[in-house]
Amino acid sequence: MNCPGSNLLSPTSGIGGVGGVGTSSSTSASEENGGDHQISFESMTRSVDIAARVGEISGSLAGQVGTPQHTAMMWIIDTDAQQLDENDPHLLQRYILAALYFATGGSAWSYPSWLSKDVRECDYPGVKCSENGDITALSLCE
């Protein structure tokens, strides 16, 4: 993507509102949906483990319903077609991009492929990655 005058974020510059250290809590999909379906032990364990990982960078914001961090965490747990586990080396970068998307009204963006099913974060418009899939740059156009 060629965007003159665009913001360029590198992994060392950080993304506002996503940083911080602390613990997090998680609301399961069953609780959010009124408890109308059962969740397997493995699914619950995955949810708790992912909540702990994202809590390492977002602190308690990941556990606060209505925050972009919580929405991103629940997207990773419940909706994301990738269904990454807590040990996946790309979990946190995918979570950070999802948090950025939700924090900045991503559903109104002109790039509908962000958070689309079966799209790796390295294939999102404006995202550049190394050969091993680590994000190296992010270019956001107005």
mmCIF file with all atom_site columns, N, CA and C in Angstrom, residues 13-47:
data_model
loop_
_atom_site.group_PDB
_atom_site.id
_atom_site.type_symbol
_atom_site.label_atom_id
_atom_site.label_alt_id
_atom_site.label_comp_id
_atom_site.label_asym_id
_atom_site.label_entity_id
_atom_site.label_seq_id
_atom_site.pdbx_PDB_ins_code
_atom_site.Cartn_x
_atom_site.Cartn_y
_atom_site.Cartn_z
_atom_site.occupancy
_atom_site.B_iso_or_equiv
_atom_site.pdbx_formal_charge
_atom_site.auth_seq_id
_atom_site.auth_comp_id
_atom_site.auth_asym_id
_atom_site.auth_atom_id
_atom_site.pdbx_PDB_model_num
ATOM 1   N N  . SER A 1 13 ? 7.393   1.146   18.257 1.00 0.00 ? 13 SER A N  1
ATOM 2   C CA . SER A 1 13 ? 6.717   2.398   18.584 1.00 0.00 ? 13 SER A CA 1
ATOM 3   C C  . SER A 1 13 ? 5.444   2.179   19.378 1.00 0.00 ? 13 SER A C  1
ATOM 4   N N  . GLY A 1 14 ? 4.897   1.001   19.338 1.00 0.00 ? 14 GLY A N  1
ATOM 5   C CA . GLY A 1 14 ? 3.727   0.663   20.142 1.00 0.00 ? 14 GLY A CA 1
ATOM 6   C C  . GLY A 1 14 ? 2.438   1.184   19.555 1.00 0.00 ? 14 GLY A C  1
ATOM 7   N N  . ILE A 1 15 ? 1.340   0.670   20.098 1.00 0.00 ? 15 ILE A N  1
ATOM 8   C CA . ILE A 1 15 ? 0.011   1.079   19.687 1.00 0.00 ? 15 ILE A CA 1
ATOM 9   C C  . ILE A 1 15 ? -0.701  1.563   20.931 1.00 0.00 ? 15 ILE A C  1
ATOM 10  N N  . GLY A 1 16 ? -1.115  2.817   20.958 1.00 0.00 ? 16 GLY A N  1
ATOM 11  C CA . GLY A 1 16 ? -1.733  3.411   22.127 1.00 0.00 ? 16 GLY A CA 1
ATOM 12  C C  . GLY A 1 16 ? -2.946  2.656   22.613 1.00 0.00 ? 16 GLY A C  1
ATOM 13  N N  . GLY A 1 17 ? -3.088  2.565   23.936 1.00 0.00 ? 17 GLY A N  1
ATOM 14  C CA . GLY A 1 17 ? -4.257  1.952   24.535 1.00 0.00 ? 17 GLY A CA 1
ATOM 15  C C  . GLY A 1 17 ? -4.185  0.451   24.645 1.00 0.00 ? 17 GLY A C  1
ATOM 16  N N  . VAL A 1 18 ? -3.150  -0.163  24.114 1.00 0.00 ? 18 VAL A N  1
ATOM 17  C CA . VAL A 1 18 ? -3.058  -1.606  24.181 1.00 0.00 ? 18 VAL A CA 1
ATOM 18  C C  . VAL A 1 18 ? -1.987  -2.029  25.166 1.00 0.00 ? 18 VAL A C  1
ATOM 19  N N  . GLY A 1 19 ? -1.072  -1.151  25.502 1.00 0.00 ? 19 GLY A N  1
ATOM 20  C CA . GLY A 1 19 ? 0.014   -1.514  26.399 1.00 0.00 ? 19 GLY A CA 1
ATOM 21  C C  . GLY A 1 19 ? -0.404  -1.567  27.848 1.00 0.00 ? 19 GLY A C  1
ATOM 22  N N  . GLY A 1 20 ? 0.514   -1.991  28.671 1.00 0.00 ? 20 GLY A N  1
ATOM 23  C CA . GLY A 1 20 ? 0.246   -2.063  30.103 1.00 0.00 ? 20 GLY A CA 1
ATOM 24  C C  . GLY A 1 20 ? 0.439   -3.472  30.605 1.00 0.00 ? 20 GLY A C  1
ATOM 25  N N  . VAL A 1 21 ? 0.674   -3.590  31.882 1.00 0.00 ? 21 VAL A N  1
ATOM 26  C CA . VAL A 1 21 ? 0.898   -4.889  32.475 1.00 0.00 ? 21 VAL A CA 1
ATOM 27  C C  . VAL A 1 21 ? -0.106  -5.078  33.588 1.00 0.00 ? 21 VAL A C  1
ATOM 28  N N  . GLY A 1 22 ? -0.597  -6.291  33.737 1.00 0.00 ? 22 GLY A N  1
ATOM 29  C CA . GLY A 1 22 ? -1.538  -6.579  34.808 1.00 0.00 ? 22 GLY A CA 1
ATOM 30  C C  . GLY A 1 22 ? -2.208  -7.904  34.573 1.00 0.00 ? 22 GLY A C  1
ATOM 31  N N  . THR A 1 23 ? -3.264  -8.127  35.305 1.00 0.00 ? 23 THR A N  1
ATOM 32  C CA . THR A 1 23 ? -4.008  -9.352  35.138 1.00 0.00 ? 23 THR A CA 1
ATOM 33  C C  . THR A 1 23 ? -5.307  -9.026  34.444 1.00 0.00 ? 23 THR A C  1
ATOM 34  N N  . SER A 1 24 ? -5.955  -10.067 33.959 1.00 0.00 ? 24 SER A N  1
ATOM 35  C CA . SER A 1 24 ? -7.223  -9.839  33.294 1.00 0.00 ? 24 SER A CA 1
ATOM 36  C C  . SER A 1 24 ? -8.220  -10.881 33.740 1.00 0.00 ? 24 SER A C  1
ATOM 37  N N  . SER A 1 25 ? -9.466  -10.565 33.502 1.00 0.00 ? 25 SER A N  1
ATOM 38  C CA . SER A 1 25 ? -10.504 -11.551 33.710 1.00 0.00 ? 25 SER A CA 1
ATOM 39  C C  . SER A 1 25 ? -11.202 -11.739 32.384 1.00 0.00 ? 25 SER A C  1
ATOM 40  N N  . SER A 1 26 ? -11.940 -12.807 32.249 1.00 0.00 ? 26 SER A N  1
ATOM 41  C CA . SER A 1 26 ? -12.587 -13.086 30.989 1.00 0.00 ? 26 SER A CA 1
ATOM 42  C C  . SER A 1 26 ? -14.022 -13.502 31.224 1.00 0.00 ? 26 SER A C  1
ATOM 43  N N  . THR A 1 27 ? -14.888 -13.099 30.327 1.00 0.00 ? 27 THR A N  1
ATOM 44  C CA . THR A 1 27 ? -16.258 -13.546 30.341 1.00 0.00 ? 27 THR A CA 1
ATOM 45  C C  . THR A 1 27 ? -16.393 -14.572 29.241 1.00 0.00 ? 27 THR A C  1
ATOM 46  N N  . SER A 1 28 ? -16.888 -15.732 29.573 1.00 0.00 ? 28 SER A N  1
ATOM 47  C CA . SER A 1 28 ? -17.004 -16.778 28.570 1.00 0.00 ? 28 SER A CA 1
ATOM 48  C C  . SER A 1 28 ? -18.133 -16.456 27.610 1.00 0.00 ? 28 SER A C  1
ATOM 49  N N  . ALA A 1 29 ? -18.084 -17.087 26.440 1.00 0.00 ? 29 ALA A N  1
ATOM 50  C CA . ALA A 1 29 ? -19.141 -16.904 25.455 1.00 0.00 ? 29 ALA A CA 1
ATOM 51  C C  . ALA A 1 29 ? -20.473 -17.347 26.031 1.00 0.00 ? 29 ALA A C  1
ATOM 52  N N  . SER A 1 30 ? -20.467 -18.379 26.857 1.00 0.00 ? 30 SER A N  1
ATOM 53  C CA . SER A 1 30 ? -21.702 -18.865 27.468 1.00 0.00 ? 30 SER A CA 1
ATOM 54  C C  . SER A 1 30 ? -22.315 -17.804 28.365 1.00 0.00 ? 30 SER A C  1
ATOM 55  N N  . GLU A 1 31 ? -21.485 -17.110 29.157 1.00 0.00 ? 31 GLU A N  1
ATOM 56  C CA . GLU A 1 31 ? -21.985 -16.060 30.037 1.00 0.00 ? 31 GLU A CA 1
ATOM 57  C C  . GLU A 1 31 ? -22.510 -14.894 29.230 1.00 0.00 ? 31 GLU A C  1
ATOM 58  N N  . GLU A 1 32 ? -21.808 -14.518 28.152 1.00 0.00 ? 32 GLU A N  1
ATOM 59  C CA . GLU A 1 32 ? -22.247 -13.385 27.343 1.00 0.00 ? 32 GLU A CA 1
ATOM 60  C C  . GLU A 1 32 ? -23.546 -13.688 26.610 1.00 0.00 ? 32 GLU A C  1
ATOM 61  N N  . ASN A 1 33 ? -23.779 -14.951 26.290 1.00 0.00 ? 33 ASN A N  1
ATOM 62  C CA . ASN A 1 33 ? -24.988 -15.333 25.576 1.00 0.00 ? 33 ASN A CA 1
ATOM 63  C C  . ASN A 1 33 ? -26.061 -15.851 26.516 1.00 0.00 ? 33 ASN A C  1
ATOM 64  N N  . GLY A 1 34 ? -25.988 -15.492 27.780 1.00 0.00 ? 34 GLY A N  1
ATOM 65  C CA . GLY A 1 34 ? -27.005 -15.891 28.727 1.00 0.00 ? 34 GLY A CA 1
ATOM 66  C C  . GLY A 1 34 ? -26.918 -17.341 29.150 1.00 0.00 ? 34 GLY A C  1
ATOM 67  N N  . GLY A 1 35 ? -25.793 -17.992 28.890 1.00 0.00 ? 35 GLY A N  1
ATOM 68  C CA . GLY A 1 35 ? -25.618 -19.370 29.309 1.00 0.00 ? 35 GLY A CA 1
ATOM 69  C C  . GLY A 1 35 ? -26.439 -20.360 28.499 1.00 0.00 ? 35 GLY A C  1
ATOM 70  N N  . ASP A 1 36 ? -26.776 -20.012 27.257 1.00 0.00 ? 36 ASP A N  1
ATOM 71  C CA . ASP A 1 36 ? -27.664 -20.848 26.471 1.00 0.00 ? 36 ASP A CA 1
ATOM 72  C C  . ASP A 1 36 ? -26.979 -21.994 25.738 1.00 0.00 ? 36 ASP A C  1
ATOM 73  N N  . HIS A 1 37 ? -25.674 -22.147 25.886 1.00 0.00 ? 37 HIS A N  1
ATOM 74  C CA . HIS A 1 37 ? -25.005 -23.303 25.309 1.00 0.00 ? 37 HIS A CA 1
ATOM 75  C C  . HIS A 1 37 ? -23.845 -23.721 26.200 1.00 0.00 ? 37 HIS A C  1
ATOM 76  N N  . GLN A 1 38 ? -23.463 -24.978 26.053 1.00 0.00 ? 38 GLN A N  1
ATOM 77  C CA . GLN A 1 38 ? -22.385 -25.479 26.890 1.00 0.00 ? 38 GLN A CA 1
ATOM 78  C C  . GLN A 1 38 ? -21.049 -25.302 26.189 1.00 0.00 ? 38 GLN A C  1
ATOM 79  N N  . ILE A 1 39 ? -20.014 -25.105 26.995 1.00 0.00 ? 39 ILE A N  1
ATOM 80  C CA . ILE A 1 39 ? -18.663 -24.951 26.487 1.00 0.00 ? 39 ILE A CA 1
ATOM 81  C C  . ILE A 1 39 ? -17.835 -26.098 27.029 1.00 0.00 ? 39 ILE A C  1
ATOM 82  N N  . SER A 1 40 ? -17.025 -26.697 26.166 1.00 0.00 ? 40 SER A N  1
ATOM 83  C CA . SER A 1 40 ? -16.193 -27.813 26.594 1.00 0.00 ? 40 SER A CA 1
ATOM 84  C C  . SER A 1 40 ? -15.100 -27.335 27.543 1.00 0.00 ? 40 SER A C  1
ATOM 85  N N  . PHE A 1 41 ? -14.574 -28.258 28.307 1.00 0.00 ? 41 PHE A N  1
ATOM 86  C CA . PHE A 1 41 ? -13.485 -27.933 29.215 1.00 0.00 ? 41 PHE A CA 1
ATOM 87  C C  . PHE A 1 41 ? -12.287 -27.385 28.439 1.00 0.00 ? 41 PHE A C  1
ATOM 88  N N  . GLU A 1 42 ? -11.999 -27.988 27.286 1.00 0.00 ? 42 GLU A N  1
ATOM 89  C CA . GLU A 1 42 ? -10.868 -27.539 26.472 1.00 0.00 ? 42 GLU A CA 1
ATOM 90  C C  . GLU A 1 42 ? -11.087 -26.109 25.983 1.00 0.00 ? 42 GLU A C  1
ATOM 91  N N  . SER A 1 43 ? -12.308 -25.798 25.581 1.00 0.00 ? 43 SER A N  1
ATOM 92  C CA . SER A 1 43 ? -12.620 -24.454 25.117 1.00 0.00 ? 43 SER A CA 1
ATOM 93  C C  . SER A 1 43 ? -12.506 -23.444 26.252 1.00 0.00 ? 43 SER A C  1
ATOM 94  N N  . MET A 1 44 ? -12.975 -23.815 27.436 1.00 0.00 ? 44 MET A N  1
ATOM 95  C CA . MET A 1 44 ? -12.890 -22.926 28.590 1.00 0.00 ? 44 MET A CA 1
ATOM 96  C C  . MET A 1 44 ? -11.432 -22.707 28.978 1.00 0.00 ? 44 MET A C  1
ATOM 97  N N  . THR A 1 45 ? -10.643 -23.763 28.958 1.00 0.00 ? 45 THR A N  1
ATOM 98  C CA . THR A 1 45 ? -9.221  -23.653 29.277 1.00 0.00 ? 45 THR A CA 1
ATOM 99  C C  . THR A 1 45 ? -8.528  -22.742 28.272 1.00 0.00 ? 45 THR A C  1
ATOM 100 N N  . ARG A 1 46 ? -8.838  -22.901 26.982 1.00 0.00 ? 46 ARG A N  1
ATOM 101 C CA . ARG A 1 46 ? -8.258  -22.055 25.945 1.00 0.00 ? 46 ARG A CA 1
ATOM 102 C C  . ARG A 1 46 ? -8.625  -20.592 26.211 1.00 0.00 ? 46 ARG A C  1
ATOM 103 N N  . SER A 1 47 ? -9.879  -20.339 26.557 1.00 0.00 ? 47 SER A N  1
ATOM 104 C CA . SER A 1 47 ? -10.327 -18.973 26.831 1.00 0.00 ? 47 SER A CA 1
ATOM 105 C C  . SER A 1 47 ? -9.552  -18.349 27.985 1.00 0.00 ? 47 SER A C  1
#
